PDB file of C-alpha atoms in Angstrom:
ATOM      1  CA  MET A   1      95.376 107.231  97.746  1.00  0.00           C
ATOM      2  CA  ALA A   2      92.097 105.375  97.998  1.00  0.00           C
ATOM      3  CA  VAL A   3      90.649 103.827 101.120  1.00  0.00           C
ATOM      4  CA  GLU A   4      89.284 100.450 100.113  1.00  0.00           C
ATOM      5  CA  ILE A   5      86.109  99.105 101.732  1.00  0.00           C
ATOM      6  CA  GLU A   6      84.972  95.769 100.462  1.00  0.00           C
ATOM      7  CA  ARG A   7      82.849  92.766 101.373  1.00  0.00           C
ATOM      8  CA  LYS A   8      83.715  89.280 100.157  1.00  0.00           C
ATOM      9  CA  PHE A   9      81.498  86.199  99.713  1.00  0.00           C
ATOM     10  CA  LEU A  10      81.546  82.637  98.438  1.00  0.00           C
ATOM     11  CA  VAL A  11      79.174  81.897  95.534  1.00  0.00           C
ATOM     12  CA  LYS A  12      76.400  79.287  95.242  1.00  0.00           C
ATOM     13  CA  ASN A  13      76.199  78.829  91.455  1.00  0.00           C
ATOM     14  CA  HIS A  14      77.488  80.092  88.108  1.00  0.00           C
ATOM     15  CA  ASP A  15      74.618  82.491  87.314  1.00  0.00           C
ATOM     16  CA  TYR A  16      77.087  85.405  87.493  1.00  0.00           C
ATOM     17  CA  ARG A  17      78.499  84.277  84.143  1.00  0.00           C
ATOM     18  CA  HIS A  18      75.389  85.220  82.136  1.00  0.00           C
ATOM     19  CA  MET A  19      74.901  88.403  84.198  1.00  0.00           C
ATOM     20  CA  ALA A  20      78.490  89.538  83.545  1.00  0.00           C
ATOM     21  CA  VAL A  21      79.343  92.503  81.281  1.00  0.00           C
ATOM     22  CA  GLY A  22      82.872  91.221  80.718  1.00  0.00           C
ATOM     23  CA  SER A  23      85.758  89.266  82.137  1.00  0.00           C
ATOM     24  CA  THR A  24      89.549  89.560  82.336  1.00  0.00           C
ATOM     25  CA  ARG A  25      92.332  87.087  82.991  1.00  0.00           C
ATOM     26  CA  ILE A  26      94.407  88.193  85.988  1.00  0.00           C
ATOM     27  CA  MET A  27      97.795  86.920  87.123  1.00  0.00           C
ATOM     28  CA  GLN A  28      99.211  88.340  90.304  1.00  0.00           C
ATOM     29  CA  GLY A  29     101.970  87.797  92.805  1.00  0.00           C
ATOM     30  CA  TYR A  30     103.187  89.443  95.981  1.00  0.00           C
ATOM     31  CA  LEU A  31     106.520  91.165  96.560  1.00  0.00           C
ATOM     32  CA  SER A  32     105.675  91.516 100.236  1.00  0.00           C
ATOM     33  CA  THR A  33     102.944  90.305 102.515  1.00  0.00           C
ATOM     34  CA  GLU A  34     104.099  92.115 105.646  1.00  0.00           C
ATOM     35  CA  ILE A  35     101.298  93.323 107.916  1.00  0.00           C
ATOM     36  CA  ARG A  36     102.060  97.029 107.510  1.00  0.00           C
ATOM     37  CA  ALA A  37     102.286  96.799 103.703  1.00  0.00           C
ATOM     38  CA  THR A  38     101.221  94.241 101.119  1.00  0.00           C
ATOM     39  CA  ILE A  39     102.822  94.849  97.704  1.00  0.00           C
ATOM     40  CA  ARG A  40     101.061  93.251  94.739  1.00  0.00           C
ATOM     41  CA  VAL A  41     102.100  92.970  91.085  1.00  0.00           C
ATOM     42  CA  ARG A  42      99.162  92.318  88.764  1.00  0.00           C
ATOM     43  CA  LEU A  43      98.900  91.523  85.060  1.00  0.00           C
ATOM     44  CA  CYS A  44      95.353  92.303  84.033  1.00  0.00           C
ATOM     45  CA  GLY A  45      94.613  91.750  80.328  1.00  0.00           C
ATOM     46  CA  ASP A  46      97.065  94.088  78.522  1.00  0.00           C
ATOM     47  CA  ASN A  47      97.811  96.222  81.560  1.00  0.00           C
ATOM     48  CA  ALA A  48      99.986  95.863  84.630  1.00  0.00           C
ATOM     49  CA  TYR A  49      99.840  97.455  88.058  1.00  0.00           C
ATOM     50  CA  LEU A  50     101.894  97.752  91.217  1.00  0.00           C
ATOM     51  CA  THR A  51      99.671  98.094  94.273  1.00  0.00           C
ATOM     52  CA  VAL A  52     100.533  98.990  97.859  1.00  0.00           C
ATOM     53  CA  LYS A  53      97.962  98.090 100.511  1.00  0.00           C
ATOM     54  CA  GLY A  54      98.312  99.188 104.117  1.00  0.00           C
ATOM     55  CA  ALA A  55      97.153  97.315 107.200  1.00  0.00           C
ATOM     56  CA  ASN A  56      93.456  96.450 107.540  1.00  0.00           C
ATOM     57  CA  ILE A  57      91.498  98.425 110.089  1.00  0.00           C
ATOM     58  CA  GLY A  58      88.194  96.491 110.082  1.00  0.00           C
ATOM     59  CA  SER A  59      87.142  96.385 106.415  1.00  0.00           C
ATOM     60  CA  VAL A  60      89.025  99.627 105.626  1.00  0.00           C
ATOM     61  CA  ARG A  61      92.616  99.844 104.359  1.00  0.00           C
ATOM     62  CA  ASP A  62      94.834 102.302 102.496  1.00  0.00           C
ATOM     63  CA  GLU A  63      95.427 101.374  98.873  1.00  0.00           C
ATOM     64  CA  TRP A  64      97.624 102.964  96.215  1.00  0.00           C
ATOM     65  CA  GLU A  65      97.769 101.598  92.679  1.00  0.00           C
ATOM     66  CA  TYR A  66     100.224 102.589  89.931  1.00  0.00           C
ATOM     67  CA  GLU A  67     100.214 101.440  86.324  1.00  0.00           C
ATOM     68  CA  ILE A  68     103.585  99.997  85.292  1.00  0.00           C
ATOM     69  CA  PRO A  69     104.956  98.512  82.030  1.00  0.00           C
ATOM     70  CA  VAL A  70     103.824  94.913  81.350  1.00  0.00           C
ATOM     71  CA  ASP A  71     107.465  93.794  80.889  1.00  0.00           C
ATOM     72  CA  ASP A  72     108.372  95.104  84.354  1.00  0.00           C
ATOM     73  CA  ALA A  73     105.464  93.180  85.893  1.00  0.00           C
ATOM     74  CA  MET A  74     106.342  89.953  84.103  1.00  0.00           C
ATOM     75  CA  ARG A  75     109.949  90.059  85.306  1.00  0.00           C
ATOM     76  CA  MET A  76     108.858  90.952  88.858  1.00  0.00           C
ATOM     77  CA  LEU A  77     106.443  87.990  88.917  1.00  0.00           C
ATOM     78  CA  GLU A  78     109.203  85.709  87.652  1.00  0.00           C
ATOM     79  CA  ARG A  79     112.063  86.969  89.850  1.00  0.00           C
ATOM     80  CA  CYS A  80     110.716  88.778  92.890  1.00  0.00           C
ATOM     81  CA  ALA A  81     107.344  87.288  93.880  1.00  0.00           C
ATOM     82  CA  ALA A  82     107.269  85.400  97.163  1.00  0.00           C
ATOM     83  CA  GLY A  83     105.208  82.202  96.943  1.00  0.00           C
ATOM     84  CA  ALA A  84     102.813  81.239  94.152  1.00  0.00           C
ATOM     85  CA  VAL A  85     101.422  83.364  91.334  1.00  0.00           C
ATOM     86  CA  ILE A  86      97.612  83.581  91.555  1.00  0.00           C
ATOM     87  CA  ASP A  87      95.791  82.965  88.263  1.00  0.00           C
ATOM     88  CA  LYS A  88      92.094  83.825  87.957  1.00  0.00           C
ATOM     89  CA  GLU A  89      89.323  84.979  85.608  1.00  0.00           C
ATOM     90  CA  ARG A  90      87.518  88.063  86.922  1.00  0.00           C
ATOM     91  CA  TYR A  91      83.895  88.674  85.844  1.00  0.00           C
ATOM     92  CA  ARG A  92      82.333  92.130  86.195  1.00  0.00           C
ATOM     93  CA  VAL A  93      78.710  91.705  87.292  1.00  0.00           C
ATOM     94  CA  PRO A  94      76.434  94.756  87.708  1.00  0.00           C
ATOM     95  CA  HIS A  95      73.608  94.268  90.227  1.00  0.00           C
ATOM     96  CA  GLU A  96      71.212  96.923  91.574  1.00  0.00           C
ATOM     97  CA  GLY A  97      73.638  99.835  91.430  1.00  0.00           C
ATOM     98  CA  HIS A  98      76.791  98.011  92.490  1.00  0.00           C
ATOM     99  CA  MET A  99      79.479  96.401  90.340  1.00  0.00           C
ATOM    100  CA  TRP A 100      80.382  92.969  91.707  1.00  0.00           C
ATOM    101  CA  GLU A 101      83.661  91.280  90.848  1.00  0.00           C
ATOM    102  CA  VAL A 102      83.551  87.500  90.726  1.00  0.00           C
ATOM    103  CA  ASP A 103      86.905  85.686  90.675  1.00  0.00           C
ATOM    104  CA  GLU A 104      87.125  82.117  89.318  1.00  0.00           C
ATOM    105  CA  PHE A 105      90.460  80.699  90.402  1.00  0.00           C
ATOM    106  CA  HIS A 106      92.605  78.379  88.285  1.00  0.00           C
ATOM    107  CA  GLY A 107      95.633  76.214  89.018  1.00  0.00           C
ATOM    108  CA  HIS A 108      96.067  75.158  92.662  1.00  0.00           C
ATOM    109  CA  TYR A 109      92.810  76.915  93.648  1.00  0.00           C
ATOM    110  CA  GLU A 110      90.652  75.515  90.795  1.00  0.00           C
ATOM    111  CA  GLY A 111      87.056  75.210  92.059  1.00  0.00           C
ATOM    112  CA  LEU A 112      87.124  78.304  94.253  1.00  0.00           C
ATOM    113  CA  VAL A 113      84.904  81.230  93.227  1.00  0.00           C
ATOM    114  CA  VAL A 114      84.755  84.429  95.296  1.00  0.00           C
ATOM    115  CA  ALA A 115      82.492  87.482  94.833  1.00  0.00           C
ATOM    116  CA  GLU A 116      83.507  90.943  96.039  1.00  0.00           C
ATOM    117  CA  VAL A 117      81.749  94.272  96.162  1.00  0.00           C
ATOM    118  CA  GLU A 118      83.399  97.606  96.874  1.00  0.00           C
ATOM    119  CA  LEU A 119      81.529 100.124  99.038  1.00  0.00           C
ATOM    120  CA  SER A 120      81.952 103.862  99.402  1.00  0.00           C
ATOM    121  CA  ASP A 121      81.538 103.719 103.177  1.00  0.00           C
ATOM    122  CA  GLU A 122      81.426 101.024 105.793  1.00  0.00           C
ATOM    123  CA  ASN A 123      77.680 101.306 106.454  1.00  0.00           C
ATOM    124  CA  GLU A 124      76.489 101.435 102.846  1.00  0.00           C
ATOM    125  CA  GLU A 125      73.594  99.050 102.105  1.00  0.00           C
ATOM    126  CA  VAL A 126      74.110  96.587  99.278  1.00  0.00           C
ATOM    127  CA  ALA A 127      71.600  94.260  97.553  1.00  0.00           C
ATOM    128  CA  ILE A 128      72.978  90.714  97.586  1.00  0.00           C
ATOM    129  CA  PRO A 129      72.545  88.853  94.236  1.00  0.00           C
ATOM    130  CA  ASP A 130      71.051  85.317  94.300  1.00  0.00           C
ATOM    131  CA  PHE A 131      74.327  83.661  93.252  1.00  0.00           C
ATOM    132  CA  VAL A 132      76.059  85.014  96.387  1.00  0.00           C
ATOM    133  CA  GLY A 133      76.519  82.695  99.381  1.00  0.00           C
ATOM    134  CA  LYS A 134      78.314  82.821 102.721  1.00  0.00           C
ATOM    135  CA  GLU A 135      80.124  86.036 103.621  1.00  0.00           C
ATOM    136  CA  VAL A 136      83.877  85.685 104.237  1.00  0.00           C
ATOM    137  CA  THR A 137      84.802  89.376 104.754  1.00  0.00           C
ATOM    138  CA  GLY A 138      87.765  89.587 107.114  1.00  0.00           C
ATOM    139  CA  ASN A 139      88.585  85.852 106.875  1.00  0.00           C
ATOM    140  CA  THR A 140      92.307  86.127 106.181  1.00  0.00           C
ATOM    141  CA  ARG A 141      92.375  82.700 104.478  1.00  0.00           C
ATOM    142  CA  TYR A 142      90.620  84.301 101.479  1.00  0.00           C
ATOM    143  CA  TYR A 143      93.142  87.141 101.114  1.00  0.00           C
ATOM    144  CA  ASN A 144      94.900  86.538  97.799  1.00  0.00           C
ATOM    145  CA  SER A 145      98.149  87.452  99.591  1.00  0.00           C
ATOM    146  CA  VAL A 146      97.597  84.593 102.047  1.00  0.00           C
ATOM    147  CA  MET A 147      96.550  82.216  99.245  1.00  0.00           C
ATOM    148  CA  ALA A 148      99.790  83.049  97.399  1.00  0.00           C
ATOM    149  CA  SER A 149     102.030  82.378 100.391  1.00  0.00           C
ATOM    150  CA  ALA A 150     100.193  79.551 102.216  1.00  0.00           C
ATOM    151  CA  ASP A 151     101.432  76.028 101.573  1.00  0.00           C
ATOM    152  CA  ASN A 152      98.623  74.207 103.413  1.00  0.00           C
ATOM    153  CA  LEU A 153      95.430  75.661 101.849  1.00  0.00           C
ATOM    154  CA  ARG A 154      93.285  73.755  99.339  1.00  0.00           C
ATOM    155  CA  VAL A 155      89.768  73.900  97.905  1.00  0.00           C
ATOM    156  CA  VAL A 156      87.139  71.439  99.219  1.00  0.00           C
ATOM    157  CA  ASP A 157      83.464  71.849  98.163  1.00  0.00           C
ATOM    158  CA  GLY A 158      84.148  75.390  96.951  1.00  0.00           C
ATOM    159  CA  ARG A 159      85.716  76.526 100.251  1.00  0.00           C
ATOM    160  CA  LEU A 160      89.301  76.974 101.413  1.00  0.00           C
ATOM    161  CA  VAL A 161      90.331  74.494 104.101  1.00  0.00           C
TER     162      VAL A 161
ATOM    163  CA  MET B   1     113.849  97.901  84.292  1.00  0.00           C
ATOM    164  CA  ALA B   2     117.425  98.922  85.024  1.00  0.00           C
ATOM    165  CA  VAL B   3     120.160  96.645  86.281  1.00  0.00           C
ATOM    166  CA  GLU B   4     122.000  98.542  88.987  1.00  0.00           C
ATOM    167  CA  ILE B   5     125.765  98.128  89.401  1.00  0.00           C
ATOM    168  CA  GLU B   6     127.305 100.252  92.115  1.00  0.00           C
ATOM    169  CA  ARG B   7     130.335 100.496  94.373  1.00  0.00           C
ATOM    170  CA  LYS B   8     130.113 102.022  97.829  1.00  0.00           C
ATOM    171  CA  PHE B   9     132.823 103.593 100.015  1.00  0.00           C
ATOM    172  CA  LEU B  10     133.344 105.414 103.303  1.00  0.00           C
ATOM    173  CA  VAL B  11     134.778 108.942 103.022  1.00  0.00           C
ATOM    174  CA  LYS B  12     137.919 110.442 104.595  1.00  0.00           C
ATOM    175  CA  ASN B  13     137.031 114.154 104.632  1.00  0.00           C
ATOM    176  CA  HIS B  14     134.452 116.746 103.558  1.00  0.00           C
ATOM    177  CA  ASP B  15     136.161 117.858 100.308  1.00  0.00           C
ATOM    178  CA  TYR B  16     133.191 116.500  98.351  1.00  0.00           C
ATOM    179  CA  ARG B  17     131.155 119.493  99.570  1.00  0.00           C
ATOM    180  CA  HIS B  18     133.103 122.070  97.525  1.00  0.00           C
ATOM    181  CA  MET B  19     133.323 119.680  94.535  1.00  0.00           C
ATOM    182  CA  ALA B  20     129.533 119.106  94.528  1.00  0.00           C
ATOM    183  CA  VAL B  21     127.261 120.486  91.791  1.00  0.00           C
ATOM    184  CA  GLY B  22     124.221 120.279  94.050  1.00  0.00           C
ATOM    185  CA  SER B  23     122.568 118.490  96.939  1.00  0.00           C
ATOM    186  CA  THR B  24     119.104 117.211  97.849  1.00  0.00           C
ATOM    187  CA  ARG B  25     117.454 116.267 101.129  1.00  0.00           C
ATOM    188  CA  ILE B  26     116.202 112.671 100.966  1.00  0.00           C
ATOM    189  CA  MET B  27     113.829 110.884 103.341  1.00  0.00           C
ATOM    190  CA  GLN B  28     113.165 107.241 102.706  1.00  0.00           C
ATOM    191  CA  GLY B  29     111.586 104.216 104.306  1.00  0.00           C
ATOM    192  CA  TYR B  30     111.039 100.582 103.403  1.00  0.00           C
ATOM    193  CA  LEU B  31     107.720  98.817 102.872  1.00  0.00           C
ATOM    194  CA  SER B  32     109.529  95.505 102.596  1.00  0.00           C
ATOM    195  CA  THR B  33     113.081  94.324 103.088  1.00  0.00           C
ATOM    196  CA  GLU B  34     112.515  90.731 101.993  1.00  0.00           C
ATOM    197  CA  ILE B  35     115.459  89.128 100.171  1.00  0.00           C
ATOM    198  CA  ARG B  36     113.620  88.663  96.867  1.00  0.00           C
ATOM    199  CA  ALA B  37     112.272  92.224  96.824  1.00  0.00           C
ATOM    200  CA  THR B  38     113.121  95.415  98.691  1.00  0.00           C
ATOM    201  CA  ILE B  39     110.436  98.099  98.315  1.00  0.00           C
ATOM    202  CA  ARG B  40     111.534 101.658  99.025  1.00  0.00           C
ATOM    203  CA  VAL B  41     109.516 104.890  99.307  1.00  0.00           C
ATOM    204  CA  ARG B  42     111.631 107.991  98.806  1.00  0.00           C
ATOM    205  CA  LEU B  43     110.920 111.715  99.152  1.00  0.00           C
ATOM    206  CA  CYS B  44     113.620 113.532  97.207  1.00  0.00           C
ATOM    207  CA  GLY B  45     113.266 117.310  97.173  1.00  0.00           C
ATOM    208  CA  ASP B  46     109.837 117.959  95.573  1.00  0.00           C
ATOM    209  CA  ASN B  47     109.520 114.476  94.046  1.00  0.00           C
ATOM    210  CA  ALA B  48     108.616 111.050  95.347  1.00  0.00           C
ATOM    211  CA  TYR B  49     109.398 107.565  94.085  1.00  0.00           C
ATOM    212  CA  LEU B  50     108.440 103.963  94.728  1.00  0.00           C
ATOM    213  CA  THR B  51     111.336 101.615  93.969  1.00  0.00           C
ATOM    214  CA  VAL B  52     111.427  97.833  93.701  1.00  0.00           C
ATOM    215  CA  LYS B  53     114.850  96.194  93.960  1.00  0.00           C
ATOM    216  CA  GLY B  54     115.373  92.488  93.347  1.00  0.00           C
ATOM    217  CA  ALA B  55     117.914  90.241  95.040  1.00  0.00           C
ATOM    218  CA  ASN B  56     121.617  91.087  94.711  1.00  0.00           C
ATOM    219  CA  ILE B  57     123.649  88.859  92.436  1.00  0.00           C
ATOM    220  CA  GLY B  58     127.172  90.102  93.205  1.00  0.00           C
ATOM    221  CA  SER B  59     127.012  93.888  92.700  1.00  0.00           C
ATOM    222  CA  VAL B  60     124.160  93.536  90.143  1.00  0.00           C
ATOM    223  CA  ARG B  61     120.444  93.719  90.968  1.00  0.00           C
ATOM    224  CA  ASP B  62     117.169  94.434  89.175  1.00  0.00           C
ATOM    225  CA  GLU B  63     115.742  97.859  89.929  1.00  0.00           C
ATOM    226  CA  TRP B  64     112.480  99.491  88.873  1.00  0.00           C
ATOM    227  CA  GLU B  65     111.609 103.035  89.929  1.00  0.00           C
ATOM    228  CA  TYR B  66     108.234 104.784  89.520  1.00  0.00           C
ATOM    229  CA  GLU B  67     107.423 108.397  90.290  1.00  0.00           C
ATOM    230  CA  ILE B  68     104.429 108.719  92.620  1.00  0.00           C
ATOM    231  CA  PRO B  69     102.569 111.669  94.172  1.00  0.00           C
ATOM    232  CA  VAL B  70     104.355 113.269  97.162  1.00  0.00           C
ATOM    233  CA  ASP B  71     101.220 112.911  99.306  1.00  0.00           C
ATOM    234  CA  ASP B  72     101.125 109.153  98.664  1.00  0.00           C
ATOM    235  CA  ALA B  73     104.771 108.836  99.698  1.00  0.00           C
ATOM    236  CA  MET B  74     104.291 110.870 102.878  1.00  0.00           C
ATOM    237  CA  ARG B  75     101.363 108.713 104.002  1.00  0.00           C
ATOM    238  CA  MET B  76     103.231 105.501 103.132  1.00  0.00           C
ATOM    239  CA  LEU B  77     106.249 106.633 105.186  1.00  0.00           C
ATOM    240  CA  GLU B  78     103.961 107.489 108.094  1.00  0.00           C
ATOM    241  CA  ARG B  79     101.712 104.417 108.000  1.00  0.00           C
ATOM    242  CA  CYS B  80     103.407 101.568 106.129  1.00  0.00           C
ATOM    243  CA  ALA B  81     107.182 101.828 106.566  1.00  0.00           C
ATOM    244  CA  ALA B  82     108.801  99.079 108.611  1.00  0.00           C
ATOM    245  CA  GLY B  83     111.491 100.413 110.959  1.00  0.00           C
ATOM    246  CA  ALA B  84     113.035 103.870 110.889  1.00  0.00           C
ATOM    247  CA  VAL B  85     112.826 106.548 108.183  1.00  0.00           C
ATOM    248  CA  ILE B  86     116.312 107.334 106.823  1.00  0.00           C
ATOM    249  CA  ASP B  87     117.085 111.072 106.559  1.00  0.00           C
ATOM    250  CA  LYS B  88     120.118 112.213 104.555  1.00  0.00           C
ATOM    251  CA  GLU B  89     121.586 115.000 102.402  1.00  0.00           C
ATOM    252  CA  ARG B  90     122.813 113.702  99.036  1.00  0.00           C
ATOM    253  CA  TYR B  91     125.607 115.598  97.231  1.00  0.00           C
ATOM    254  CA  ARG B  92     126.207 115.085  93.499  1.00  0.00           C
ATOM    255  CA  VAL B  93     129.949 115.117  92.865  1.00  0.00           C
ATOM    256  CA  PRO B  94     131.334 114.823  89.301  1.00  0.00           C
ATOM    257  CA  HIS B  95     134.830 113.284  89.103  1.00  0.00           C
ATOM    258  CA  GLU B  96     136.720 112.208  85.956  1.00  0.00           C
ATOM    259  CA  GLY B  97     133.683 111.167  83.960  1.00  0.00           C
ATOM    260  CA  HIS B  98     131.632 109.614  86.761  1.00  0.00           C
ATOM    261  CA  MET B  99     128.947 111.208  88.933  1.00  0.00           C
ATOM    262  CA  TRP B 100     129.481 110.255  92.581  1.00  0.00           C
ATOM    263  CA  GLU B 101     126.682 110.477  95.125  1.00  0.00           C
ATOM    264  CA  VAL B 102     127.767 111.285  98.661  1.00  0.00           C
ATOM    265  CA  ASP B 103     125.198 110.740 101.414  1.00  0.00           C
ATOM    266  CA  GLU B 104     125.536 112.585 104.749  1.00  0.00           C
ATOM    267  CA  PHE B 105     123.225 110.899 107.210  1.00  0.00           C
ATOM    268  CA  HIS B 106     121.233 112.710 109.896  1.00  0.00           C
ATOM    269  CA  GLY B 107     119.297 111.570 112.959  1.00  0.00           C
ATOM    270  CA  HIS B 108     120.335 108.208 114.404  1.00  0.00           C
ATOM    271  CA  TYR B 109     123.137 107.858 111.810  1.00  0.00           C
ATOM    272  CA  GLU B 110     124.579 111.389 112.217  1.00  0.00           C
ATOM    273  CA  GLY B 111     128.319 111.246 111.494  1.00  0.00           C
ATOM    274  CA  LEU B 112     128.116 108.604 108.763  1.00  0.00           C
ATOM    275  CA  VAL B 113     129.027 109.665 105.222  1.00  0.00           C
ATOM    276  CA  VAL B 114     128.940 107.175 102.329  1.00  0.00           C
ATOM    277  CA  ALA B 115     130.035 107.700  98.689  1.00  0.00           C
ATOM    278  CA  GLU B 116     128.549 105.672  95.835  1.00  0.00           C
ATOM    279  CA  VAL B 117     129.294 105.441  92.148  1.00  0.00           C
ATOM    280  CA  GLU B 118     127.105 103.741  89.557  1.00  0.00           C
ATOM    281  CA  LEU B 119     128.808 101.755  86.796  1.00  0.00           C
ATOM    282  CA  SER B 120     127.533 100.625  83.414  1.00  0.00           C
ATOM    283  CA  ASP B 121     129.151  97.202  83.760  1.00  0.00           C
ATOM    284  CA  GLU B 122     130.811  95.230  86.507  1.00  0.00           C
ATOM    285  CA  ASN B 123     134.336  95.579  85.123  1.00  0.00           C
ATOM    286  CA  GLU B 124     134.231  99.301  84.336  1.00  0.00           C
ATOM    287  CA  GLU B 125     137.301 101.214  85.607  1.00  0.00           C
ATOM    288  CA  VAL B 126     136.589 104.197  87.851  1.00  0.00           C
ATOM    289  CA  ALA B 127     138.959 106.912  89.125  1.00  0.00           C
ATOM    290  CA  ILE B 128     138.682 107.142  92.917  1.00  0.00           C
ATOM    291  CA  PRO B 129     138.521 110.739  94.250  1.00  0.00           C
ATOM    292  CA  ASP B 130     140.863 111.725  97.141  1.00  0.00           C
ATOM    293  CA  PHE B 131     138.006 112.116  99.649  1.00  0.00           C
ATOM    294  CA  VAL B 132     137.036 108.451  99.180  1.00  0.00           C
ATOM    295  CA  GLY B 133     138.212 105.888 101.759  1.00  0.00           C
ATOM    296  CA  LYS B 134     137.586 102.224 102.511  1.00  0.00           C
ATOM    297  CA  GLU B 135     135.341 100.298 100.095  1.00  0.00           C
ATOM    298  CA  VAL B 136     132.213  98.754 101.655  1.00  0.00           C
ATOM    299  CA  THR B 137     130.527  97.369  98.482  1.00  0.00           C
ATOM    300  CA  GLY B 138     128.527  94.277  99.423  1.00  0.00           C
ATOM    301  CA  ASN B 139     128.726  94.938 103.191  1.00  0.00           C
ATOM    302  CA  THR B 140     125.040  94.532 104.036  1.00  0.00           C
ATOM    303  CA  ARG B 141     125.375  96.718 107.146  1.00  0.00           C
ATOM    304  CA  TYR B 142     125.592  99.750 104.832  1.00  0.00           C
ATOM    305  CA  TYR B 143     122.426  98.900 102.894  1.00  0.00           C
ATOM    306  CA  ASN B 144     119.938 101.666 103.712  1.00  0.00           C
ATOM    307  CA  SER B 145     117.289  98.919 104.019  1.00  0.00           C
ATOM    308  CA  VAL B 146     119.352  97.244 106.772  1.00  0.00           C
ATOM    309  CA  MET B 147     120.053 100.603 108.463  1.00  0.00           C
ATOM    310  CA  ALA B 148     116.304 101.323 108.504  1.00  0.00           C
ATOM    311  CA  SER B 149     115.388  98.002 110.121  1.00  0.00           C
ATOM    312  CA  ALA B 150     118.414  97.273 112.366  1.00  0.00           C
ATOM    313  CA  ASP B 151     118.037  98.165 116.029  1.00  0.00           C
ATOM    314  CA  ASN B 152     121.671  97.524 117.028  1.00  0.00           C
ATOM    315  CA  LEU B 153     123.693  99.622 114.534  1.00  0.00           C
ATOM    316  CA  ARG B 154     125.367 102.912 115.452  1.00  0.00           C
ATOM    317  CA  VAL B 155     128.058 105.213 114.082  1.00  0.00           C
ATOM    318  CA  VAL B 156     131.528 105.114 115.710  1.00  0.00           C
ATOM    319  CA  ASP B 157     134.424 107.053 114.088  1.00  0.00           C
ATOM    320  CA  GLY B 158     132.459 107.379 110.832  1.00  0.00           C
ATOM    321  CA  ARG B 159     131.773 103.635 110.537  1.00  0.00           C
ATOM    322  CA  LEU B 160     128.757 101.488 111.348  1.00  0.00           C
ATOM    323  CA  VAL B 161     129.350  99.103 114.255  1.00  0.00           C
TER     324      VAL B 161
END
């Protein structure tokens, strides 16, 4: 079990693309978005994962991730996912000792780009890259689980409204 | 992915105990009981499992089970399970070519005993042992997921009311 601490931001430009060391296409859906447990199925390149996330306590939450067969994940996404399947390209962007993950969304959320950084404790200092804009940590609208289940969210000027 | 086909019955007496080839204490809780996906965490003797079950179509449903570390399961049951944790002793009872599973419930459901048999297809014939009583296949009240989340079910004369 890992305790996940992360900060999330909007981005100001596409400079992360030439700073990136790689990118992966991700498709994910949610089997549950209950408060006590979010259950995510993710296809990530040639791998698939089932992830259980507990309730948020500030920016900290329990997280357990298990690798599962790709065929299982595909059938779960098709049969069992509640709401929409999220489709995004994830860039890995190293910057001053931290690995940032920048998600470019496709489909319904085309035009939204979100940068995340994972921290080892809540008070850890992190250098913010120039492409990073407004912080949205804790704004539930930007949870992928909410984006998958909401029917009234759309992208305007790079933000969710 | 396995497709699960099973029939479920009440029992008339305790004869299954001396017919059993073994028994295991099971504790389980549910991270989600949504219609499209039920997510179960189960501690079963010294092993633990995370199980995803799809929607029922008659007596057939998708089922995927993954072994997970016992410590993960214990923390999930403590932190993430919705409703009550189900506590039962499961007896394995061979009878004329089928392995029956007989669950004796403890705690809130003390006094309830349910027998299940898994079939390889919906039309497979199965010999019913003498200890087996009324069939309750498809009665949602006897789903462990419903028993875990219901707050108005109790056991009267060996049945759920």
